[in-house]
Each structure stands twice: as C-alpha cells, then as structure tokens.
Short mmCIF file of C-alpha atoms and ligand atoms in Angstrom, two decimals:
data_model
loop_
_atom_site.label_atom_id
_atom_site.label_comp_id
_atom_site.label_asym_id
_atom_site.label_seq_id
_atom_site.Cartn_x
_atom_site.Cartn_y
_atom_site.Cartn_z
CA MET A 9 22.67 -25.64 -16.09
CA GLN A 10 24.44 -28.80 -17.30
CA LEU A 11 26.53 -28.62 -20.45
CA ILE A 12 28.86 -30.84 -22.43
CA LEU A 13 31.49 -29.47 -24.81
CA LEU A 14 32.71 -31.83 -27.52
CA GLY A 15 35.60 -31.14 -29.90
CA GLY A 16 38.88 -32.49 -31.21
CA PRO A 17 42.32 -31.87 -29.71
CA ALA A 18 42.99 -28.10 -29.66
CA SER A 19 39.47 -27.32 -30.88
CA GLY A 20 39.30 -24.72 -28.10
CA LYS A 21 36.97 -26.68 -25.84
CA GLY A 22 39.14 -26.02 -22.76
CA THR A 23 39.15 -22.27 -23.43
CA GLN A 24 35.43 -22.15 -24.14
CA ALA A 25 34.57 -24.36 -21.16
CA ALA A 26 36.51 -21.98 -18.88
CA ARG A 27 34.64 -19.00 -20.35
CA LEU A 28 31.27 -20.71 -20.01
CA ALA A 29 32.09 -21.64 -16.42
CA ARG A 30 32.82 -17.97 -15.63
CA HIS A 31 29.85 -16.64 -17.57
CA PHE A 32 27.21 -18.98 -16.12
CA ASP A 33 28.94 -19.75 -12.80
CA LEU A 34 29.42 -23.45 -13.60
CA GLU A 35 31.92 -26.00 -12.37
CA HIS A 36 34.46 -26.67 -15.13
CA VAL A 37 35.00 -30.45 -15.17
CA SER A 38 37.94 -31.35 -17.45
CA THR A 39 38.88 -35.03 -17.51
CA GLY A 40 42.13 -34.14 -19.32
CA ASP A 41 43.13 -31.68 -16.56
CA MET A 42 42.23 -34.18 -13.82
CA LEU A 43 44.27 -36.91 -15.50
CA ARG A 44 47.26 -34.60 -16.08
CA GLN A 45 47.10 -33.56 -12.42
CA ALA A 46 47.06 -37.23 -11.32
CA CYS A 47 50.17 -37.82 -13.49
CA ALA A 48 51.95 -34.73 -12.10
CA GLU A 49 51.19 -35.81 -8.52
CA GLY A 50 52.26 -39.40 -9.20
CA THR A 51 49.07 -40.87 -7.71
CA GLU A 52 48.14 -44.51 -8.33
CA LEU A 53 45.83 -43.37 -11.13
CA GLY A 54 48.54 -41.08 -12.51
CA LEU A 55 51.10 -43.88 -12.68
CA LEU A 56 48.55 -46.08 -14.44
CA VAL A 57 47.58 -43.55 -17.12
CA ASP A 58 50.80 -41.57 -17.66
CA GLY A 59 51.93 -43.61 -20.67
CA MET A 60 48.44 -43.51 -22.22
CA LEU A 61 48.37 -39.70 -22.08
CA LYS A 62 51.88 -39.38 -23.51
CA GLU A 63 50.97 -41.66 -26.41
CA GLY A 64 47.64 -39.94 -27.02
CA GLN A 65 45.63 -43.08 -26.20
CA LEU A 66 42.26 -42.91 -24.50
CA VAL A 67 42.16 -43.87 -20.83
CA PRO A 68 39.79 -46.85 -20.24
CA ASP A 69 36.15 -45.84 -19.93
CA TYR A 70 35.67 -47.24 -16.41
CA LEU A 71 38.54 -45.11 -15.02
CA VAL A 72 37.26 -41.92 -16.60
CA VAL A 73 33.67 -42.56 -15.52
CA GLU A 74 34.91 -43.09 -11.94
CA LEU A 75 36.80 -39.79 -12.13
CA VAL A 76 33.68 -37.99 -13.32
CA LEU A 77 31.59 -39.59 -10.55
CA ASP A 78 34.07 -38.30 -7.95
CA ALA A 79 34.08 -34.83 -9.52
CA LEU A 80 30.27 -34.63 -9.54
CA ASP A 81 30.10 -35.79 -5.94
CA GLN A 82 32.19 -32.77 -4.98
CA ALA A 83 30.73 -30.30 -7.47
CA PRO A 84 27.55 -28.28 -7.34
CA LYS A 85 24.82 -29.40 -9.74
CA CYS A 86 25.79 -26.93 -12.45
CA PHE A 87 28.72 -27.94 -14.61
CA VAL A 88 30.33 -27.85 -18.01
CA MET A 89 32.03 -31.10 -19.04
CA ASP A 90 35.21 -30.61 -21.08
CA GLY A 91 36.65 -33.68 -22.83
CA PHE A 92 33.98 -36.08 -21.59
CA PRO A 93 32.27 -38.16 -22.91
CA ARG A 94 34.66 -39.24 -25.64
CA THR A 95 33.20 -42.67 -26.41
CA LEU A 96 29.66 -44.02 -26.75
CA ARG A 97 30.15 -46.12 -23.61
CA GLN A 98 31.09 -42.99 -21.66
CA ALA A 99 28.03 -41.16 -23.03
CA VAL A 100 25.72 -44.02 -22.02
CA GLY A 101 27.42 -44.26 -18.61
CA PHE A 102 26.94 -40.51 -18.17
CA ASP A 103 23.21 -40.82 -18.97
CA VAL A 104 22.92 -43.27 -16.08
CA ILE A 105 24.91 -40.98 -13.75
CA LEU A 106 22.66 -38.02 -14.62
CA ASP A 107 19.47 -40.10 -14.22
CA GLN A 108 20.60 -41.26 -10.79
CA ARG A 109 21.09 -37.64 -9.78
CA THR A 110 17.86 -36.52 -11.49
CA LEU A 111 19.89 -34.13 -13.62
CA ALA A 112 19.22 -33.41 -17.29
CA LEU A 113 21.56 -31.98 -19.89
CA ASP A 114 20.71 -28.54 -21.20
CA ALA A 115 22.92 -28.77 -24.25
CA VAL A 116 25.77 -30.63 -25.90
CA ILE A 117 27.92 -28.24 -27.92
CA LEU A 118 30.13 -29.63 -30.66
CA ILE A 119 32.99 -27.27 -31.60
CA GLU A 120 33.76 -28.02 -35.23
CA VAL A 121 37.25 -27.36 -36.60
CA ALA A 122 38.89 -28.87 -39.71
CA ASN A 123 41.48 -31.59 -39.04
CA GLN A 124 44.35 -29.66 -40.64
CA ILE A 125 43.70 -26.65 -38.39
CA LEU A 126 43.58 -28.90 -35.32
CA VAL A 127 47.04 -30.27 -36.17
CA GLU A 128 48.46 -26.75 -36.66
CA ARG A 129 46.90 -25.51 -33.44
CA SER A 130 48.13 -28.50 -31.39
CA THR A 131 51.70 -28.59 -32.62
CA GLY A 132 52.18 -24.83 -32.14
CA ARG A 133 50.54 -24.74 -28.69
CA ARG A 134 52.80 -23.73 -25.79
CA ILE A 135 51.93 -23.43 -22.11
CA ASP A 136 53.36 -21.09 -19.50
CA PRO A 137 54.03 -23.37 -16.50
CA ASP A 138 53.98 -20.38 -14.11
CA THR A 139 50.54 -19.01 -15.05
CA GLY A 140 48.89 -21.81 -17.03
CA ASP A 141 48.37 -19.34 -19.91
CA VAL A 142 48.20 -20.92 -23.34
CA TYR A 143 49.97 -19.42 -26.39
CA HIS A 144 50.50 -20.41 -30.00
CA LEU A 145 53.84 -19.87 -31.71
CA GLN A 146 52.11 -18.45 -34.79
CA PHE A 147 48.52 -17.46 -33.90
CA ALA A 148 49.01 -16.11 -30.34
CA PRO A 149 52.76 -15.55 -29.89
CA PRO A 150 54.00 -15.15 -26.30
CA PRO A 151 55.81 -12.01 -25.06
CA ALA A 152 59.56 -12.37 -25.71
CA GLU A 153 60.46 -12.28 -21.99
CA ILE A 154 58.53 -15.50 -21.19
CA ALA A 155 59.21 -17.41 -24.43
CA ALA A 156 62.10 -19.42 -22.95
CA ARG A 157 60.06 -20.90 -20.11
CA LEU A 158 57.12 -22.09 -22.22
CA GLN A 159 56.47 -25.83 -22.45
CA GLN A 160 54.87 -28.10 -25.01
CA ARG A 161 52.46 -30.80 -23.81
CA ASP A 162 53.94 -34.28 -24.39
CA ASP A 163 50.88 -35.18 -26.45
CA ASP A 164 51.12 -32.05 -28.66
CA CYS A 165 54.06 -33.30 -30.75
CA GLU A 166 53.04 -34.06 -34.33
CA GLY A 167 53.03 -37.89 -34.27
CA VAL A 168 50.91 -38.03 -31.12
CA VAL A 169 48.55 -35.29 -32.34
CA VAL A 170 47.79 -37.26 -35.51
CA GLU A 171 47.10 -40.34 -33.38
CA ARG A 172 44.82 -38.36 -31.01
CA LEU A 173 42.96 -36.92 -33.97
CA ASP A 174 42.46 -40.37 -35.53
CA ILE A 175 41.08 -41.70 -32.26
CA TYR A 176 38.85 -38.64 -31.81
CA ASN A 177 37.38 -38.98 -35.30
CA ARG A 178 36.86 -42.73 -34.87
CA GLU A 179 35.07 -42.47 -31.51
CA ILE A 180 33.19 -39.20 -31.68
CA ALA A 181 30.83 -40.15 -34.53
CA ALA A 182 28.85 -42.49 -32.26
CA VAL A 183 28.79 -39.89 -29.47
CA ILE A 184 27.47 -37.24 -31.89
CA ASP A 185 24.85 -39.69 -33.12
CA HIS A 186 23.80 -40.44 -29.54
CA TYR A 187 23.13 -36.78 -28.70
CA GLN A 188 21.67 -36.01 -32.12
CA GLN A 189 19.04 -38.70 -31.61
CA ARG A 190 18.13 -37.01 -28.34
CA GLU A 191 17.99 -33.62 -30.07
CA GLN A 192 20.52 -32.23 -27.61
CA LEU A 193 23.35 -31.45 -30.03
CA ALA A 194 24.24 -27.95 -31.22
CA CYS A 195 27.16 -27.45 -33.65
CA VAL A 196 29.34 -24.36 -33.52
CA ASP A 197 32.00 -23.18 -35.96
CA GLY A 198 35.27 -23.31 -33.97
CA SER A 199 37.58 -21.92 -36.64
CA GLY A 200 37.51 -18.28 -35.47
CA THR A 201 39.09 -16.46 -32.54
CA PRO A 202 38.11 -17.46 -28.98
CA ASP A 203 35.85 -14.37 -28.78
CA GLN A 204 34.09 -15.29 -32.03
CA VAL A 205 33.57 -18.92 -30.97
CA PHE A 206 32.22 -17.82 -27.58
CA ALA A 207 29.79 -15.48 -29.34
CA HIS A 208 28.62 -18.39 -31.55
CA ILE A 209 28.00 -20.52 -28.46
CA LEU A 210 26.01 -17.77 -26.71
CA ASP A 211 24.09 -17.28 -29.93
CA GLN A 212 23.11 -20.97 -29.91
CA PHE A 213 21.91 -20.60 -26.32
CA SER A 214 19.75 -17.60 -27.09
CA ARG A 215 18.25 -19.44 -30.08
CA GLN A 216 17.36 -22.29 -27.74
CA GLN A 217 16.30 -19.73 -25.10
CA MET A 218 18.70 -21.27 -22.64
CA GLU A 219 19.99 -18.17 -20.89
CA PRO A 220 19.47 -18.78 -17.17
P1 AMP B 14 42.44 -33.36 -23.27
O1 AMP B 14 43.10 -32.43 -22.31
O2 AMP B 14 40.93 -33.34 -23.18
O3 AMP B 14 42.96 -33.20 -24.66
O4 AMP B 14 42.85 -34.85 -22.81
C1 AMP B 14 44.20 -35.24 -22.74
C2 AMP B 14 44.31 -36.74 -22.69
O5 AMP B 14 43.66 -37.25 -21.51
C3 AMP B 14 43.63 -37.50 -23.84
O6 AMP B 14 44.46 -37.59 -24.98
C4 AMP B 14 43.41 -38.87 -23.19
O7 AMP B 14 44.62 -39.59 -23.10
C5 AMP B 14 43.02 -38.49 -21.77
N1 AMP B 14 41.56 -38.26 -21.65
C6 AMP B 14 40.96 -37.09 -21.32
N2 AMP B 14 39.62 -37.24 -21.30
C7 AMP B 14 39.37 -38.53 -21.60
C8 AMP B 14 38.19 -39.30 -21.75
N3 AMP B 14 36.97 -38.76 -21.58
N4 AMP B 14 38.31 -40.61 -22.07
C9 AMP B 14 39.51 -41.18 -22.23
N5 AMP B 14 40.68 -40.51 -22.13
C10 AMP B 14 40.62 -39.19 -21.82
#
C-alpha cells in the first residue's frame, strides 16, 4: 500500500501518518522529521536548511526529492508519505519516482482543517523532548510534572505559523488539482479528535475497498 497524506501545519498529518503506519504496517516517511533530524545532527543538509525551517520557508524541491529518493531506497515498498509532496513540482517528480519503481499510489488523503484552527493548534503545540509526545496547552494539556520540560518548535511561533500557512495555501492548490485529475484524492474532515479523524480515514478506505 502506498499513501500520501496532505494537510496544513498542525492538521494532524503526522499523528495520522503514524497511526496508519502502525495499522497497515507501512513505513512512515516524514520529510519534516528527516529535515529536523538533519538540522539536529548538524549534517551538511541540516546546515543548509536550518534557517529555512526556522523561518517556515519551503526547502528547495530538488533537496526534498533527493531525501525522498534516499528514504525509498531504504524503505520497503509500502509507505505513507507525510508532508510530501508540498508543491506541484514535487508531485510530478514523485510520479516519475513511482513509475521508475513500478509503484502506484493507492490514495492521497487530504486532511481538511480551517486556517484559524491550524493557527491555534500550532501555536499551542508543545513537544516532550524526552518521549517525543505531543501536547497542546489548551486541547491536550500535559501532566503538571512534565510541563516545565516541554518545548515549542521554532516554527510554531505565531509569525512563522502564519507564514507557513500562507505558503501551504499558495502551493497546495496545484497539488490537490494534480491528484484530483487522477481521481486519487480523498478529503477527510480533520477538525475532530485524532480518533475521529482516524475513523474518517478508515471509512474512506472501506468506501474505496482499499483494506489490504
Ligand atoms: P512539517 O514537519 O511537515 O511541518 O515540516 C516542517 C518544515 O520542513 C516545513 O515548514 C519546511 O520548512 C520543511 N519541509 C518539510 N517537508 C517539505 C517539503 N515536502 N518541501 C519543502 N519543505 C519541506
């Protein structure tokens, strides 16, 4: 099974991709996670893209496509892409990559959440550096004993979130169009709890009779 999850910043695509990966035994390929890891490790790529991530800018297409190529070379053939493709050029590049590997997409899921909710979710998001668990100051408050150690992603402060959202909205329309023309796009309401959104996604699969 090959899936793509599309959605704005803090739409829940990371959470849902992780759940789908567990449920269907897929490789979870997150370009955001790979880029953050490169920054944390101070690799050549990390040094190049660190400022772009902090400012909420997109990393150039050729770098991200290269990263995805590397990930697919190491991964089994079943995957869920999280945060890729984000531009039409990435989507077209990915078509070529899949063709070369004789792989076909089973579905492209768009998680739809209103802009205002995305801003609230992003700015209140906090991460536990010890466990990687994600909390929200208002919607999923952390236990008091770990509150002091929680961290905010550099790109989750309000100014950067608005910039990321602008870029997302500007670029994603062409990506949506691309997959709509191929009749591969399924839209899911992402405004509920993670359990509700996951149920909506599974519901889409059963409608398309995609359960493996
Ligand atoms: P995410 O964790 O998906 O929100 O991504 C965090 C940041 O990584 C984004 O704001 C971009 O700076 C960068 N990034 C992740 N995926 C891509 C992509 N497909 N194309 C360009 N930049 C990306």
